[in-house]
Amino acid sequence: MDGIMDSRAFIRVDQLVKSYGTHRALDGVSFGVGRGHTLALLGPSGCGKTTMLRCIAGLETPDSGTIEIGGQVVFDSERGINLPAEERQLGVVFQSYAVWPHMTVAENVGFPLRVRRVPKAEAAARVTRILEIVGLGHAAAKSATQLSGGQQQRVALARALIHEPRLVLFDEALSNLDAALREQMRMELKVLQDRLAFTAIYVTHDQSEAFGLAERLVVMNAGRVETEGGPRNVFHRPATPFIARFLGLNVIEAKMLADRDGLAEIRLPQGTTLRGVLGEGPAPAPGSRVLACIRKEHVRMGHETGLPPLEAELRASSFLGLTEEYVLDLGGVELRAVQPPMGGAPGDRVALAIRPEECVVLPA
Amino acid sequence: MAGGVSAAGIGRDLAPAIPEAPPRRRFLGLQRALPAAGVIAGLLLIAGPLLATLIRSLLVWEGGGARPSLGNFAGVLSDSRFWDAIGNTAICGVGATVLSCLLGFTLAWLVARTDMPGRSWLEVGNLIPFFLSPYVGAISWIYLMAPGSGLLQGFFLRQLGIDLSFVNIYSLGGVIWVLTLFYTPYVYLFVMSPLRQMDAALEDAARVHGASFWYTLRHVSIPLVSPALLSGALVVFITSAGLFDVPLALAQPSGIRTMPTEIFAAVQYPSDFGRAASFGVMVLGVTILLTMAQRRYLARRRFEIVTGKGYRPRVLPLGRAGKAAALSLEAVYIGGAVILPTAALIMVSLSRLWTGRFDLARASLANFEYVLFNFELTQGAVINSLILALVGATVGVILAVLQAYYLNRGDPRRRGLADAFLSLPLGIPGIILGLGFLILAIRTPLYGTLTIVLIAYVARFFPFATRTVSAMFLAINPELEQSARASGASWWQSMRWVLLPLLRPAVTAAWLMLFVIFIRELGATILLYAQGTETISVALVLLSDRSSGYVAALAVVQLILLLLAFAMFRLTRTSITQA
């Protein structure tokens, strides 16, 4: 996992810039992906992740920077290299699936072989095989428009894989599917990737999709890389307030009191002191403003936590099934908690506790 | 590759480090060059005649040399005939526009929103006049209503005892009547889709909040359709006022001056091109101003009345009296625009000598035989028209596809300007564009050839095709082409295998539309034809003072060509809606 940025990286993106008028969609983005690895570009809409993907695919021309795939420079602004999309040897699964309505399923899937002038018999055999793999063996002769969304997605996937591309790009490939289907496709994609061992880049705004599919994440914000790392690390130790908010954590303003062996002591506006782990980088100076980031699931309610309880008032609750989401008022600070359902009415006083290791303290 | 894919390894040990691609610049590939060429060709086709007209309007010939002067404008503006013509043309344009809007909106509303019987047939029937020739329509109405010898006049007098001789078809009223018949489908087409796709919830909301049916119609439905209605009205005004065909047949014989016939007259011997050109420049100024006003108006008021959900608009039950009234209106319209003129044409064409009465016992095909097999002028005209329509439609559609590609897939910064320029000819009267090409070509070998007529046709009408194809582009997700590129297809392959097949319905429709327009075109042709390059419409004009029978027979031949195209249009249209 280490050395992703080293010279052996299969895909290297370096200092990529792309502007639309005055808007900088990509503002000096760099990252790398190892061969056979899976990377997710995660971020809110408009963060530049789709532009990034389209630049790799050759569908968009960056203003400056370089892109290298498998040791081959496919884009370099300084040397004037810009390989067109069709010469980059990729597979792309588009958000809209882009399944051609005037062709049958087999024609859609066989298209990459047709343009490569693969002999008909061989092409037909390969189409049959890949359709079996994606579970559409029965649908080869159907018109692509007769298929359901999930089936069209599989057609798009089969088409992206059939020519054995060195790299497959997925643009929000799962976000048009309903929840159950999305879950199923995500598992199938993982299995397929293990079996076919292609390098993959997923673009998504859905964190569970990113965590579930990728070995590495690049979180983007406003055209820049906000952080990069393994899913567990990004998830458990949000590196910036932006990421914490994007992942849905509580982000509370507080004041730094002291740094005790990597554990920060902070004071919340209403006076309570809290302890939390410090993020990367130099520790904030005592007295400076900091942000405490706490996962909703880690705002523990009730007295049996073994920690000094904080007093809060219940504002509202919303029953979610296995869990319940609560809106709490901790001395004027709004806090959200997701806990096992325990009832309670607005106005109730509740005790809550936050473990130091589950509270990340970042400079404001 | 035996034994499953996994072993063969899709991707696993692929691509043993591909050698670095040689540096190359691809800033001027086919992908950019071809669509840009289409746009440039379009711009040249427009700029050439317009600049020629403008320059010619500013030149005065004196003692064998030309010098720049405003004399032509001064001459035209101080001429009472000019003001006379402008006034008459304004009356015709406004009259035809108001009546077409009333009729077109009512017919569209009846078809789209009521339970009028036979709606699915009438929906198509209302569109037939769109495909017919206004010049032939005007001639047919002369056969029907000519003072003393009109078929309809005779019928009313003999069968009903009603004397219609006070109705004079050779009048501004006659021009307005025929223009209305032919321009109603324009308004009808413009308002049909908003009426049909309007989200019923918008109207339901008014009803739920206490508005009556009529109140809702006045304050919700009509305002929502008004951008489409106004667009339609402006198109009808500009095109009907600029139309040469109908005033030629109905106004000129009784000495009524109009703008198009005055321009035509100025070019006839003894010709005064300066006068014609300055007249044309002033008309162009007005047209361009009106078109720009419309663009601005539409840019400000764009309603989101189509929500994209599968709503069916509410259908209003008409009741017995309502249905009778609706069907009567349809009978008057389709009868007046299609059935009566066609019947009159057929009767005249079957009569050896037209006297105003049709005698079935003496009917013969002699006129057809003469026109098709024995008369060089008409034979040549049919062939010329077919050549122009087939080649012109093909050239026009190729240009249209390239331009539509540029306007929808090209550099977004240049699209708006290109679109504005490329839609200019939509408002330019054919006779003025014809004048421009005449000025351009008159001293060149192109003068008097079919080629210059063809160029004028394409220049005047390619925007119709570009619009049609462009509208289809909006429905095609660019990812459909991009996925072809990403799959390894070159730009040309992605065009051939993905984009063009997807565009085919629009391309077919645009081709047929151009074919129809070119088969009947008169305004530009009348200035550009020479001996040997007459078209059907020109031959109709040339024969009009010689023999009604030949004219009618030739008009029937033209009608058959137009109806064939219409039938094909219906066939392809149905397949569009099915897809």
CSV table of C-alpha atoms in Angstrom, one decimal, chain B residues 209-403:
chain,number,residue,atom,x,y,z
B,209,HIS,CA,-57.6,27.1,-5.7
B,210,GLY,CA,-60.9,28.2,-6.9
B,211,ALA,CA,-60.5,29.3,-10.6
B,212,SER,CA,-63.2,28.4,-13.1
B,213,PHE,CA,-62.4,26.7,-16.3
B,214,TRP,CA,-62.5,29.8,-18.4
B,215,TYR,CA,-60.5,31.7,-15.8
B,216,THR,CA,-57.9,29.0,-15.7
B,217,LEU,CA,-57.7,29.0,-19.5
B,218,ARG,CA,-57.3,32.8,-19.7
B,219,HIS,CA,-55.0,33.3,-16.7
B,220,VAL,CA,-53.0,30.0,-16.6
B,221,SER,CA,-53.1,28.0,-19.8
B,222,ILE,CA,-52.9,30.8,-22.4
B,223,PRO,CA,-50.1,32.7,-20.6
B,224,LEU,CA,-48.2,29.5,-20.3
B,225,VAL,CA,-48.5,28.9,-24.1
B,226,SER,CA,-47.9,32.5,-24.9
B,227,PRO,CA,-44.1,32.3,-25.6
B,228,ALA,CA,-44.8,29.6,-28.1
B,229,LEU,CA,-47.7,31.5,-29.6
B,230,LEU,CA,-45.7,34.7,-29.9
B,231,SER,CA,-42.8,32.9,-31.5
B,232,GLY,CA,-45.3,31.3,-34.0
B,233,ALA,CA,-46.9,34.7,-34.6
B,234,LEU,CA,-43.5,36.4,-35.4
B,235,VAL,CA,-42.5,33.6,-37.7
B,236,VAL,CA,-45.8,33.8,-39.5
B,237,PHE,CA,-45.6,37.6,-39.8
B,238,ILE,CA,-42.1,37.6,-41.2
B,239,THR,CA,-42.5,34.8,-43.6
B,240,SER,CA,-46.0,35.6,-44.8
B,241,ALA,CA,-45.2,39.2,-45.4
B,242,GLY,CA,-42.1,38.2,-47.3
B,243,LEU,CA,-43.9,35.6,-49.4
B,244,PHE,CA,-43.9,36.4,-53.1
B,245,ASP,CA,-46.1,33.6,-54.4
B,246,VAL,CA,-49.5,34.8,-53.1
B,247,PRO,CA,-49.3,38.5,-53.9
B,248,LEU,CA,-48.0,37.6,-57.4
B,249,ALA,CA,-51.2,35.6,-58.1
B,250,LEU,CA,-53.8,37.7,-56.2
B,251,ALA,CA,-52.5,41.2,-55.7
B,252,GLN,CA,-50.5,42.0,-58.9
B,253,PRO,CA,-53.4,41.3,-61.4
B,254,SER,CA,-55.4,44.1,-59.9
B,255,GLY,CA,-52.5,46.4,-59.6
B,256,ILE,CA,-52.1,46.2,-55.8
B,257,ARG,CA,-48.4,46.8,-54.9
B,258,THR,CA,-46.7,44.7,-52.3
B,259,MET,CA,-43.1,44.5,-51.1
B,260,PRO,CA,-42.1,41.3,-52.8
B,261,THR,CA,-43.8,42.1,-56.1
B,262,GLU,CA,-42.2,45.6,-56.1
B,263,ILE,CA,-38.7,44.0,-55.7
B,264,PHE,CA,-39.5,41.6,-58.5
B,265,ALA,CA,-40.7,44.5,-60.7
B,266,ALA,CA,-37.6,46.5,-60.0
B,267,VAL,CA,-35.4,43.7,-61.4
B,268,GLN,CA,-37.5,43.2,-64.5
B,269,TYR,CA,-36.6,45.2,-67.7
B,270,PRO,CA,-35.8,48.1,-67.4
B,271,SER,CA,-34.2,46.9,-64.3
B,272,ASP,CA,-33.1,49.1,-61.4
B,273,PHE,CA,-30.9,46.9,-59.1
B,274,GLY,CA,-30.1,49.9,-56.8
B,275,ARG,CA,-33.7,50.4,-56.1
B,276,ALA,CA,-34.4,46.7,-55.5
B,277,ALA,CA,-31.3,46.4,-53.3
B,278,SER,CA,-32.1,49.4,-51.1
B,279,PHE,CA,-35.7,48.2,-50.8
B,280,GLY,CA,-34.3,44.8,-49.8
B,281,VAL,CA,-31.9,46.3,-47.2
B,282,MET,CA,-34.7,48.2,-45.5
B,283,VAL,CA,-36.8,45.0,-45.3
B,284,LEU,CA,-33.8,43.1,-44.0
B,285,GLY,CA,-33.3,45.7,-41.3
B,286,VAL,CA,-36.9,45.3,-40.0
B,287,THR,CA,-36.7,41.5,-40.2
B,288,ILE,CA,-33.5,41.3,-38.3
B,289,LEU,CA,-34.8,43.7,-35.6
B,290,LEU,CA,-37.9,41.6,-35.2
B,291,THR,CA,-36.0,38.4,-35.0
B,292,MET,CA,-33.6,39.8,-32.4
B,293,ALA,CA,-36.6,41.1,-30.4
B,294,GLN,CA,-38.0,37.6,-30.4
B,295,ARG,CA,-34.8,36.1,-29.2
B,296,ARG,CA,-34.6,38.5,-26.3
B,297,TYR,CA,-38.2,38.0,-25.4
B,298,LEU,CA,-37.8,34.2,-25.4
B,299,ALA,CA,-34.6,34.4,-23.4
B,300,ARG,CA,-36.4,36.4,-20.7
B,301,ARG,CA,-39.5,34.2,-20.5
B,302,ARG,CA,-38.7,30.6,-20.6
B,303,PHE,CA,-41.3,28.7,-18.6
B,304,GLU,CA,-40.7,25.3,-17.3
B,305,ILE,CA,-44.1,23.9,-18.2
B,306,VAL,CA,-42.9,20.5,-19.0
B,307,THR,CA,-42.0,18.6,-15.9
B,308,GLY,CA,-40.9,15.4,-17.6
B,309,LYS,CA,-43.2,13.3,-15.6
B,310,GLY,CA,-45.7,11.2,-17.5
B,311,TYR,CA,-48.7,13.5,-16.9
B,312,ARG,CA,-51.5,13.4,-19.4
B,313,PRO,CA,-53.1,16.8,-19.8
B,314,ARG,CA,-56.8,16.9,-18.9
B,315,VAL,CA,-59.1,16.4,-21.8
B,316,LEU,CA,-62.2,18.6,-21.9
B,317,PRO,CA,-65.5,17.0,-23.0
B,318,LEU,CA,-67.1,19.3,-25.6
B,319,GLY,CA,-70.7,18.2,-25.6
B,320,ARG,CA,-72.8,17.8,-28.7
B,321,ALA,CA,-73.0,21.4,-29.8
B,322,GLY,CA,-69.3,21.9,-29.1
B,323,LYS,CA,-68.4,18.9,-31.1
B,324,ALA,CA,-70.5,20.1,-34.0
B,325,ALA,CA,-68.9,23.5,-33.9
B,326,ALA,CA,-65.4,22.1,-33.6
B,327,LEU,CA,-66.0,19.8,-36.6
B,328,SER,CA,-67.5,22.7,-38.6
B,329,LEU,CA,-64.3,24.7,-38.0
B,330,GLU,CA,-62.2,21.8,-39.1
B,331,ALA,CA,-64.4,21.3,-42.2
B,332,VAL,CA,-63.9,25.0,-43.1
B,333,TYR,CA,-60.2,24.8,-42.6
B,334,ILE,CA,-59.3,21.5,-44.2
B,335,GLY,CA,-61.9,22.1,-46.8
B,336,GLY,CA,-60.6,25.6,-47.7
B,337,ALA,CA,-56.9,24.7,-47.6
B,338,VAL,CA,-56.9,21.2,-49.0
B,339,ILE,CA,-60.1,19.7,-50.4
B,340,LEU,CA,-61.6,22.5,-52.4
B,341,PRO,CA,-58.4,23.7,-53.9
B,342,THR,CA,-57.4,20.2,-54.9
B,343,ALA,CA,-60.8,19.4,-56.3
B,344,ALA,CA,-60.7,22.6,-58.3
B,345,LEU,CA,-57.2,21.8,-59.6
B,346,ILE,CA,-58.2,18.4,-60.7
B,347,MET,CA,-61.3,19.6,-62.4
B,348,VAL,CA,-59.4,22.3,-64.3
B,349,SER,CA,-56.6,19.9,-65.2
B,350,LEU,CA,-59.1,17.5,-66.7
B,351,SER,CA,-60.8,20.1,-68.8
B,352,ARG,CA,-59.4,20.8,-72.3
B,353,LEU,CA,-60.8,24.3,-72.2
B,354,TRP,CA,-61.7,25.8,-68.9
B,355,THR,CA,-64.9,27.8,-68.9
B,356,GLY,CA,-65.6,27.8,-65.2
B,357,ARG,CA,-67.8,24.7,-65.3
B,358,PHE,CA,-66.6,21.1,-65.0
B,359,ASP,CA,-68.1,18.7,-67.5
B,360,LEU,CA,-67.3,15.1,-66.4
B,361,ALA,CA,-68.4,13.7,-69.8
B,362,ARG,CA,-65.6,15.7,-71.5
B,363,ALA,CA,-62.9,15.1,-69.0
B,364,SER,CA,-59.6,14.1,-70.6
B,365,LEU,CA,-56.0,13.6,-69.6
B,366,ALA,CA,-54.8,15.6,-72.6
B,367,ASN,CA,-53.4,18.4,-70.4
B,368,PHE,CA,-51.3,15.9,-68.5
B,369,GLU,CA,-50.1,14.2,-71.6
B,370,TYR,CA,-49.0,17.5,-73.1
B,371,VAL,CA,-47.4,18.8,-69.9
B,372,LEU,CA,-45.5,15.6,-69.2
B,373,PHE,CA,-44.6,14.3,-72.6
B,374,ASN,CA,-44.9,17.0,-75.3
B,375,PHE,CA,-44.0,20.3,-73.8
B,376,GLU,CA,-40.3,21.0,-73.4
B,377,LEU,CA,-40.7,23.8,-70.8
B,378,THR,CA,-42.8,21.7,-68.3
B,379,GLN,CA,-40.8,18.5,-68.9
B,380,GLY,CA,-37.6,20.4,-68.1
B,381,ALA,CA,-39.2,22.1,-65.1
B,382,VAL,CA,-40.2,18.8,-63.5
B,383,ILE,CA,-36.7,17.4,-64.0
B,384,ASN,CA,-35.0,20.6,-62.8
B,385,SER,CA,-37.2,20.7,-59.7
B,386,LEU,CA,-36.5,17.1,-58.9
B,387,ILE,CA,-32.7,17.6,-59.3
B,388,LEU,CA,-32.8,20.8,-57.2
B,389,ALA,CA,-34.9,19.1,-54.5
B,390,LEU,CA,-32.9,15.9,-54.3
B,391,VAL,CA,-29.4,17.4,-54.5
B,392,GLY,CA,-30.4,20.5,-52.4
B,393,ALA,CA,-32.0,18.5,-49.6
B,394,THR,CA,-28.9,16.3,-49.4
B,395,VAL,CA,-26.5,19.1,-49.4
B,396,GLY,CA,-28.6,21.0,-46.9
B,397,VAL,CA,-28.9,18.0,-44.5
B,398,ILE,CA,-25.1,17.4,-44.6
B,399,LEU,CA,-24.5,21.1,-43.7
B,400,ALA,CA,-27.2,20.8,-41.0
B,401,VAL,CA,-25.6,17.8,-39.3
B,402,LEU,CA,-22.2,19.5,-39.3
B,403,GLN,CA,-23.6,22.7,-37.9
